[in-house]
Amino acid sequence: MTQGAGQGPEVERTATLRDFRVPAYVNETGPYDHGTDPGNAVPPLVEEPLEHPDGYTPTQRDLPVINRRGDTLQVAVDPATAQAPLPAAGPGPLFVVGDVHGYLDELVAALQEKGLVDSAANWCAGTARLWFLGDFTDRGPDGIGVIDLVMRLSAEAAAAGGYCKALMGNHELLLLGAKRFGDTPVNSGAGTATFQAAWLLNGGQKYDMDRLQDHHLQWMARLDAVEEVDGHLLVHSDTTAYLDYGDSIEAVNDTVRETITRNDADEVWDLFRKFTKRFSFRDEGGADAVRSLLDTYGGTRIVHGHSPIPYLLGEVGSEEGEDSGGPHVEGPHLYADGLAIAMDGGVTMAGKLLVQQLPLEV
């Protein structure tokens, strides 16, 4: 969730296959580090491809691992930390994760509760499929640690025959913009604004910025914005703004990636501003807004993060944790005539970091 994108909170009423090899992450930091010192040389490339169960192709939209030079690497996964591929008749169970916002310990605990990682935060779910819905950083204490964990799990899951993937959230765009453009003025539609000011206003953490490296930036810049899996249309934001960027999932993802690659501050700001929009599915006409996305991109139900469930329910709360009591969040929120699932449990409001297996049992 983001505020202050030049014109305040906005309320709406109304695949290309990336051929990335997925190696073990070799530049890890933080309490769940299983790699080598980042200053050490990158391990040699693997001569032979890893074996996977029939029907699994690890090069399809898997998250890349990038070294400090910007190279996408193929590196052997340590067998001590990667589960051996398990035979399966089809894809493993599907899980989604809501907004994390730097709450690394809460994320690990939630993944452990679902049996996706073990006590050392290693992937232990075999062929399971895991999607993060974006917003890894800001507000919480260790956003870079969260990114490092997700990058490592993507390698370990691929080695086990499953996958761990992620979508672009508005806070990824915000962090990219703050790093790239800093105090460069942008056209906000409500006067002069800067990415740096917006990042600080929306919970930017100096500890994250100090540890942000090129391989983190390149990883974020390559994330997709939309994906459809097993009839679930996965997005970060509860907005119809995705329709502005293409009439197919492939077109949206390519347009977003190309916008970031052009490195124009005003273009990236406009993308960030549109990704901050929210509540399109909540009120009258919300189900029709969901249908407009489903009709365009496919799927029978949309799954999103971004807007905390207490906000969607009209409960009073603060994303900065000012309400010490915290909201009461049991699990995902199904709404908009059963067409939308909200996954942001409000961890920044002392709510709950949600990890949910799909399909959602109603």
PDB file of C-alpha atoms in Angstrom, residues 11-186:
ATOM      1  CA  VAL A  11     -10.102   5.503  -5.281  1.00  0.00           C
ATOM      2  CA  GLU A  12     -11.532   3.986  -8.404  1.00  0.00           C
ATOM      3  CA  ARG A  13     -15.198   3.260  -8.691  1.00  0.00           C
ATOM      4  CA  THR A  14     -15.686   2.169 -11.743  1.00  0.00           C
ATOM      5  CA  ALA A  15       3.477 -14.360 -21.619  1.00  0.00           C
ATOM      6  CA  THR A  16       6.295 -13.685 -22.885  1.00  0.00           C
ATOM      7  CA  LEU A  17       8.454 -16.635 -21.706  1.00  0.00           C
ATOM      8  CA  ARG A  18      11.589 -15.198 -20.097  1.00  0.00           C
ATOM      9  CA  ASP A  19      14.295 -17.772 -20.667  1.00  0.00           C
ATOM     10  CA  PHE A  20      16.113 -17.373 -17.364  1.00  0.00           C
ATOM     11  CA  ARG A  21      18.078 -20.210 -15.854  1.00  0.00           C
ATOM     12  CA  VAL A  22      17.444 -20.417 -12.130  1.00  0.00           C
ATOM     13  CA  PRO A  23      20.584 -21.058 -10.088  1.00  0.00           C
ATOM     14  CA  ALA A  24      21.269 -20.971  -6.396  1.00  0.00           C
ATOM     15  CA  TYR A  25      21.500 -17.470  -5.060  1.00  0.00           C
ATOM     16  CA  VAL A  26      25.154 -16.731  -4.353  1.00  0.00           C
ATOM     17  CA  ASN A  27      25.060 -13.236  -2.862  1.00  0.00           C
ATOM     18  CA  GLU A  28      22.835 -13.777   0.166  1.00  0.00           C
ATOM     19  CA  THR A  29      22.714 -11.760   3.369  1.00  0.00           C
ATOM     20  CA  GLY A  30      20.760 -11.840   6.565  1.00  0.00           C
ATOM     21  CA  PRO A  31      19.786 -14.484   9.101  1.00  0.00           C
ATOM     22  CA  TYR A  32      18.643 -16.984   6.443  1.00  0.00           C
ATOM     23  CA  ASP A  33      21.858 -16.820   4.398  1.00  0.00           C
ATOM     24  CA  HIS A  34      23.049 -20.195   3.098  1.00  0.00           C
ATOM     25  CA  GLY A  35      25.540 -18.881   0.551  1.00  0.00           C
ATOM     26  CA  THR A  36      29.112 -17.707   0.480  1.00  0.00           C
ATOM     27  CA  ASP A  37      30.561 -14.329   1.285  1.00  0.00           C
ATOM     28  CA  PRO A  38      29.364 -11.869  -1.412  1.00  0.00           C
ATOM     29  CA  GLY A  39      32.969 -10.869  -2.010  1.00  0.00           C
ATOM     30  CA  ASN A  40      33.963 -14.352  -3.084  1.00  0.00           C
ATOM     31  CA  ALA A  41      34.160 -15.271  -6.717  1.00  0.00           C
ATOM     32  CA  VAL A  42      31.048 -16.590  -8.438  1.00  0.00           C
ATOM     33  CA  PRO A  43      31.072 -20.416  -8.626  1.00  0.00           C
ATOM     34  CA  PRO A  44      31.730 -21.898 -12.068  1.00  0.00           C
ATOM     35  CA  LEU A  45      28.890 -22.497 -14.456  1.00  0.00           C
ATOM     36  CA  VAL A  46      27.222 -25.896 -14.420  1.00  0.00           C
ATOM     37  CA  GLU A  47      28.234 -28.072 -17.340  1.00  0.00           C
ATOM     38  CA  GLU A  48      25.150 -30.294 -17.365  1.00  0.00           C
ATOM     39  CA  PRO A  49      21.529 -29.168 -16.863  1.00  0.00           C
ATOM     40  CA  LEU A  50      19.690 -30.254 -13.745  1.00  0.00           C
ATOM     41  CA  GLU A  51      17.221 -33.105 -14.180  1.00  0.00           C
ATOM     42  CA  HIS A  52      13.563 -32.336 -13.517  1.00  0.00           C
ATOM     43  CA  PRO A  53      10.324 -34.314 -13.562  1.00  0.00           C
ATOM     44  CA  ASP A  54       8.588 -34.793 -16.898  1.00  0.00           C
ATOM     45  CA  GLY A  55       6.727 -31.685 -17.969  1.00  0.00           C
ATOM     46  CA  TYR A  56       8.775 -29.251 -15.851  1.00  0.00           C
ATOM     47  CA  THR A  57      10.716 -26.564 -17.685  1.00  0.00           C
ATOM     48  CA  PRO A  58      12.741 -24.383 -15.297  1.00  0.00           C
ATOM     49  CA  THR A  59      13.361 -21.745 -17.970  1.00  0.00           C
ATOM     50  CA  GLN A  60       9.738 -20.616 -18.133  1.00  0.00           C
ATOM     51  CA  ARG A  61       9.370 -17.314 -16.250  1.00  0.00           C
ATOM     52  CA  ASP A  62      11.558 -18.464 -13.357  1.00  0.00           C
ATOM     53  CA  LEU A  63      13.194 -15.658 -11.401  1.00  0.00           C
ATOM     54  CA  PRO A  64      16.758 -14.857 -12.442  1.00  0.00           C
ATOM     55  CA  VAL A  65      19.733 -14.658 -10.150  1.00  0.00           C
ATOM     56  CA  ILE A  66      22.056 -11.837 -11.103  1.00  0.00           C
ATOM     57  CA  ASN A  67      25.587 -11.184  -9.937  1.00  0.00           C
ATOM     58  CA  ARG A  68      27.164  -7.813  -9.251  1.00  0.00           C
ATOM     59  CA  ARG A  69      28.180  -7.413 -12.911  1.00  0.00           C
ATOM     60  CA  GLY A  70      24.590  -7.830 -14.048  1.00  0.00           C
ATOM     61  CA  ASP A  71      25.089 -11.318 -15.479  1.00  0.00           C
ATOM     62  CA  THR A  72      22.314 -13.895 -15.213  1.00  0.00           C
ATOM     63  CA  LEU A  73      23.990 -16.969 -13.769  1.00  0.00           C
ATOM     64  CA  GLN A  74      23.511 -20.718 -13.899  1.00  0.00           C
ATOM     65  CA  VAL A  75      25.019 -22.053 -10.681  1.00  0.00           C
ATOM     66  CA  ALA A  76      24.842 -25.459  -9.021  1.00  0.00           C
ATOM     67  CA  VAL A  77      22.371 -25.685  -6.120  1.00  0.00           C
ATOM     68  CA  ASP A  78      23.934 -27.038  -2.951  1.00  0.00           C
ATOM     69  CA  PRO A  79      22.411 -30.519  -2.483  1.00  0.00           C
ATOM     70  CA  ALA A  80      22.429 -29.948   1.265  1.00  0.00           C
ATOM     71  CA  THR A  81      19.944 -27.101   0.887  1.00  0.00           C
ATOM     72  CA  ALA A  82      17.925 -28.227  -2.139  1.00  0.00           C
ATOM     73  CA  GLN A  83      15.325 -30.957  -2.085  1.00  0.00           C
ATOM     74  CA  ALA A  84      15.748 -33.668  -4.702  1.00  0.00           C
ATOM     75  CA  PRO A  85      13.171 -33.603  -7.520  1.00  0.00           C
ATOM     76  CA  LEU A  86      10.095 -35.633  -6.661  1.00  0.00           C
ATOM     77  CA  PRO A  87       8.115 -37.532  -9.272  1.00  0.00           C
ATOM     78  CA  ALA A  88       4.655 -36.109  -9.792  1.00  0.00           C
ATOM     79  CA  ALA A  89       1.756 -36.766 -12.124  1.00  0.00           C
ATOM     80  CA  GLY A  90       1.187 -33.025 -12.502  1.00  0.00           C
ATOM     81  CA  PRO A  91       2.046 -29.661 -10.963  1.00  0.00           C
ATOM     82  CA  GLY A  92       2.272 -29.417  -7.191  1.00  0.00           C
ATOM     83  CA  PRO A  93      -0.073 -27.413  -4.953  1.00  0.00           C
ATOM     84  CA  LEU A  94      -0.350 -23.675  -5.571  1.00  0.00           C
ATOM     85  CA  PHE A  95       0.292 -21.087  -2.831  1.00  0.00           C
ATOM     86  CA  VAL A  96       0.215 -17.278  -2.812  1.00  0.00           C
ATOM     87  CA  VAL A  97       1.784 -14.806  -0.391  1.00  0.00           C
ATOM     88  CA  GLY A  98       0.420 -11.340   0.379  1.00  0.00           C
ATOM     89  CA  ASP A  99       2.371  -8.145   1.057  1.00  0.00           C
ATOM     90  CA  VAL A 100       5.506  -8.752   3.153  1.00  0.00           C
ATOM     91  CA  HIS A 101       6.900  -5.211   3.595  1.00  0.00           C
ATOM     92  CA  GLY A 102      10.159  -6.226   5.196  1.00  0.00           C
ATOM     93  CA  TYR A 103       8.747  -8.540   7.866  1.00  0.00           C
ATOM     94  CA  LEU A 104      11.223 -11.337   7.246  1.00  0.00           C
ATOM     95  CA  ASP A 105      10.714 -13.325  10.458  1.00  0.00           C
ATOM     96  CA  GLU A 106       6.929 -13.271  10.026  1.00  0.00           C
ATOM     97  CA  LEU A 107       7.340 -14.442   6.429  1.00  0.00           C
ATOM     98  CA  VAL A 108       9.551 -17.379   7.390  1.00  0.00           C
ATOM     99  CA  ALA A 109       7.136 -18.377  10.154  1.00  0.00           C
ATOM    100  CA  ALA A 110       4.166 -18.268   7.752  1.00  0.00           C
ATOM    101  CA  LEU A 111       6.015 -20.335   5.134  1.00  0.00           C
ATOM    102  CA  GLN A 112       7.002 -22.870   7.783  1.00  0.00           C
ATOM    103  CA  GLU A 113       3.410 -23.126   8.963  1.00  0.00           C
ATOM    104  CA  LYS A 114       2.359 -24.138   5.441  1.00  0.00           C
ATOM    105  CA  GLY A 115       5.199 -26.650   5.125  1.00  0.00           C
ATOM    106  CA  LEU A 116       6.974 -24.725   2.374  1.00  0.00           C
ATOM    107  CA  VAL A 117      10.289 -24.177   4.181  1.00  0.00           C
ATOM    108  CA  ASP A 118      11.990 -26.035   7.014  1.00  0.00           C
ATOM    109  CA  SER A 119      13.399 -24.787  10.307  1.00  0.00           C
ATOM    110  CA  ALA A 120      16.423 -23.353   8.499  1.00  0.00           C
ATOM    111  CA  ALA A 121      14.228 -21.554   5.928  1.00  0.00           C
ATOM    112  CA  ASN A 122      15.209 -23.988   3.144  1.00  0.00           C
ATOM    113  CA  TRP A 123      12.666 -25.049   0.525  1.00  0.00           C
ATOM    114  CA  CYS A 124      11.113 -28.373   1.594  1.00  0.00           C
ATOM    115  CA  ALA A 125       7.886 -28.431  -0.444  1.00  0.00           C
ATOM    116  CA  GLY A 126       9.055 -30.433  -3.450  1.00  0.00           C
ATOM    117  CA  THR A 127       6.963 -29.630  -6.520  1.00  0.00           C
ATOM    118  CA  ALA A 128       4.814 -26.991  -4.822  1.00  0.00           C
ATOM    119  CA  ARG A 129       4.311 -23.686  -6.645  1.00  0.00           C
ATOM    120  CA  LEU A 130       4.646 -20.417  -4.741  1.00  0.00           C
ATOM    121  CA  TRP A 131       3.738 -16.913  -5.924  1.00  0.00           C
ATOM    122  CA  PHE A 132       4.528 -13.678  -4.104  1.00  0.00           C
ATOM    123  CA  LEU A 133       2.136 -10.845  -4.969  1.00  0.00           C
ATOM    124  CA  GLY A 134       4.699  -8.053  -4.521  1.00  0.00           C
ATOM    125  CA  ASP A 135       5.656  -5.355  -2.005  1.00  0.00           C
ATOM    126  CA  PHE A 136       8.705  -6.919  -0.372  1.00  0.00           C
ATOM    127  CA  THR A 137      10.184  -3.774   1.158  1.00  0.00           C
ATOM    128  CA  ASP A 138       9.385  -0.565   3.097  1.00  0.00           C
ATOM    129  CA  ARG A 139       7.727  -0.102   6.495  1.00  0.00           C
ATOM    130  CA  GLY A 140       9.210  -3.295   7.971  1.00  0.00           C
ATOM    131  CA  PRO A 141      12.730  -3.968   9.284  1.00  0.00           C
ATOM    132  CA  ASP A 142      14.394  -6.113   6.579  1.00  0.00           C
ATOM    133  CA  GLY A 143      13.130  -5.693   3.042  1.00  0.00           C
ATOM    134  CA  ILE A 144      16.432  -6.653   1.437  1.00  0.00           C
ATOM    135  CA  GLY A 145      16.504  -9.791   3.575  1.00  0.00           C
ATOM    136  CA  VAL A 146      13.072 -10.662   2.194  1.00  0.00           C
ATOM    137  CA  ILE A 147      14.269 -10.220  -1.403  1.00  0.00           C
ATOM    138  CA  ASP A 148      17.358 -12.316  -0.702  1.00  0.00           C
ATOM    139  CA  LEU A 149      15.184 -15.096   0.713  1.00  0.00           C
ATOM    140  CA  VAL A 150      12.795 -15.096  -2.258  1.00  0.00           C
ATOM    141  CA  MET A 151      15.689 -15.180  -4.719  1.00  0.00           C
ATOM    142  CA  ARG A 152      17.245 -18.142  -2.934  1.00  0.00           C
ATOM    143  CA  LEU A 153      13.953 -20.034  -2.626  1.00  0.00           C
ATOM    144  CA  SER A 154      13.402 -19.630  -6.373  1.00  0.00           C
ATOM    145  CA  ALA A 155      16.590 -21.614  -6.991  1.00  0.00           C
ATOM    146  CA  GLU A 156      15.890 -24.262  -4.366  1.00  0.00           C
ATOM    147  CA  ALA A 157      12.284 -24.758  -5.508  1.00  0.00           C
ATOM    148  CA  ALA A 158      13.340 -25.118  -9.146  1.00  0.00           C
ATOM    149  CA  ALA A 159      15.915 -27.737  -8.173  1.00  0.00           C
ATOM    150  CA  ALA A 160      13.165 -29.683  -6.383  1.00  0.00           C
ATOM    151  CA  GLY A 161      10.784 -29.580  -9.360  1.00  0.00           C
ATOM    152  CA  GLY A 162       8.575 -26.762  -8.050  1.00  0.00           C
ATOM    153  CA  TYR A 163       8.896 -23.013  -8.341  1.00  0.00           C
ATOM    154  CA  CYS A 164       8.906 -19.772  -6.385  1.00  0.00           C
ATOM    155  CA  LYS A 165       8.023 -16.658  -8.392  1.00  0.00           C
ATOM    156  CA  ALA A 166       7.039 -13.066  -7.720  1.00  0.00           C
ATOM    157  CA  LEU A 167       5.059 -10.152  -9.126  1.00  0.00           C
ATOM    158  CA  MET A 168       5.900  -6.460  -9.309  1.00  0.00           C
ATOM    159  CA  GLY A 169       4.334  -4.376  -6.542  1.00  0.00           C
ATOM    160  CA  ASN A 170       4.115  -0.604  -6.330  1.00  0.00           C
ATOM    161  CA  HIS A 171       6.791  -0.576  -3.617  1.00  0.00           C
ATOM    162  CA  GLU A 172       9.242  -2.307  -5.952  1.00  0.00           C
ATOM    163  CA  LEU A 173       8.647   0.524  -8.422  1.00  0.00           C
ATOM    164  CA  LEU A 174       9.059   3.039  -5.608  1.00  0.00           C
ATOM    165  CA  LEU A 175      12.382   1.592  -4.446  1.00  0.00           C
ATOM    166  CA  LEU A 176      13.671   1.363  -8.011  1.00  0.00           C
ATOM    167  CA  GLY A 177      12.700   4.983  -8.590  1.00  0.00           C
ATOM    168  CA  ALA A 178      14.231   6.233  -5.340  1.00  0.00           C
ATOM    169  CA  LYS A 179      17.531   4.532  -6.192  1.00  0.00           C
ATOM    170  CA  ARG A 180      17.623   5.547  -9.848  1.00  0.00           C
ATOM    171  CA  PHE A 181      16.131   9.030  -9.786  1.00  0.00           C
ATOM    172  CA  GLY A 182      16.461  10.247  -6.179  1.00  0.00           C
ATOM    173  CA  ASP A 183      15.401  13.893  -5.923  1.00  0.00           C
ATOM    174  CA  THR A 184      14.856  14.377  -9.671  1.00  0.00           C
ATOM    175  CA  PRO A 185      11.526  16.272 -10.039  1.00  0.00           C
ATOM    176  CA  VAL A 186       8.734  14.391 -11.789  1.00  0.00           C
TER     177      VAL A 186
END
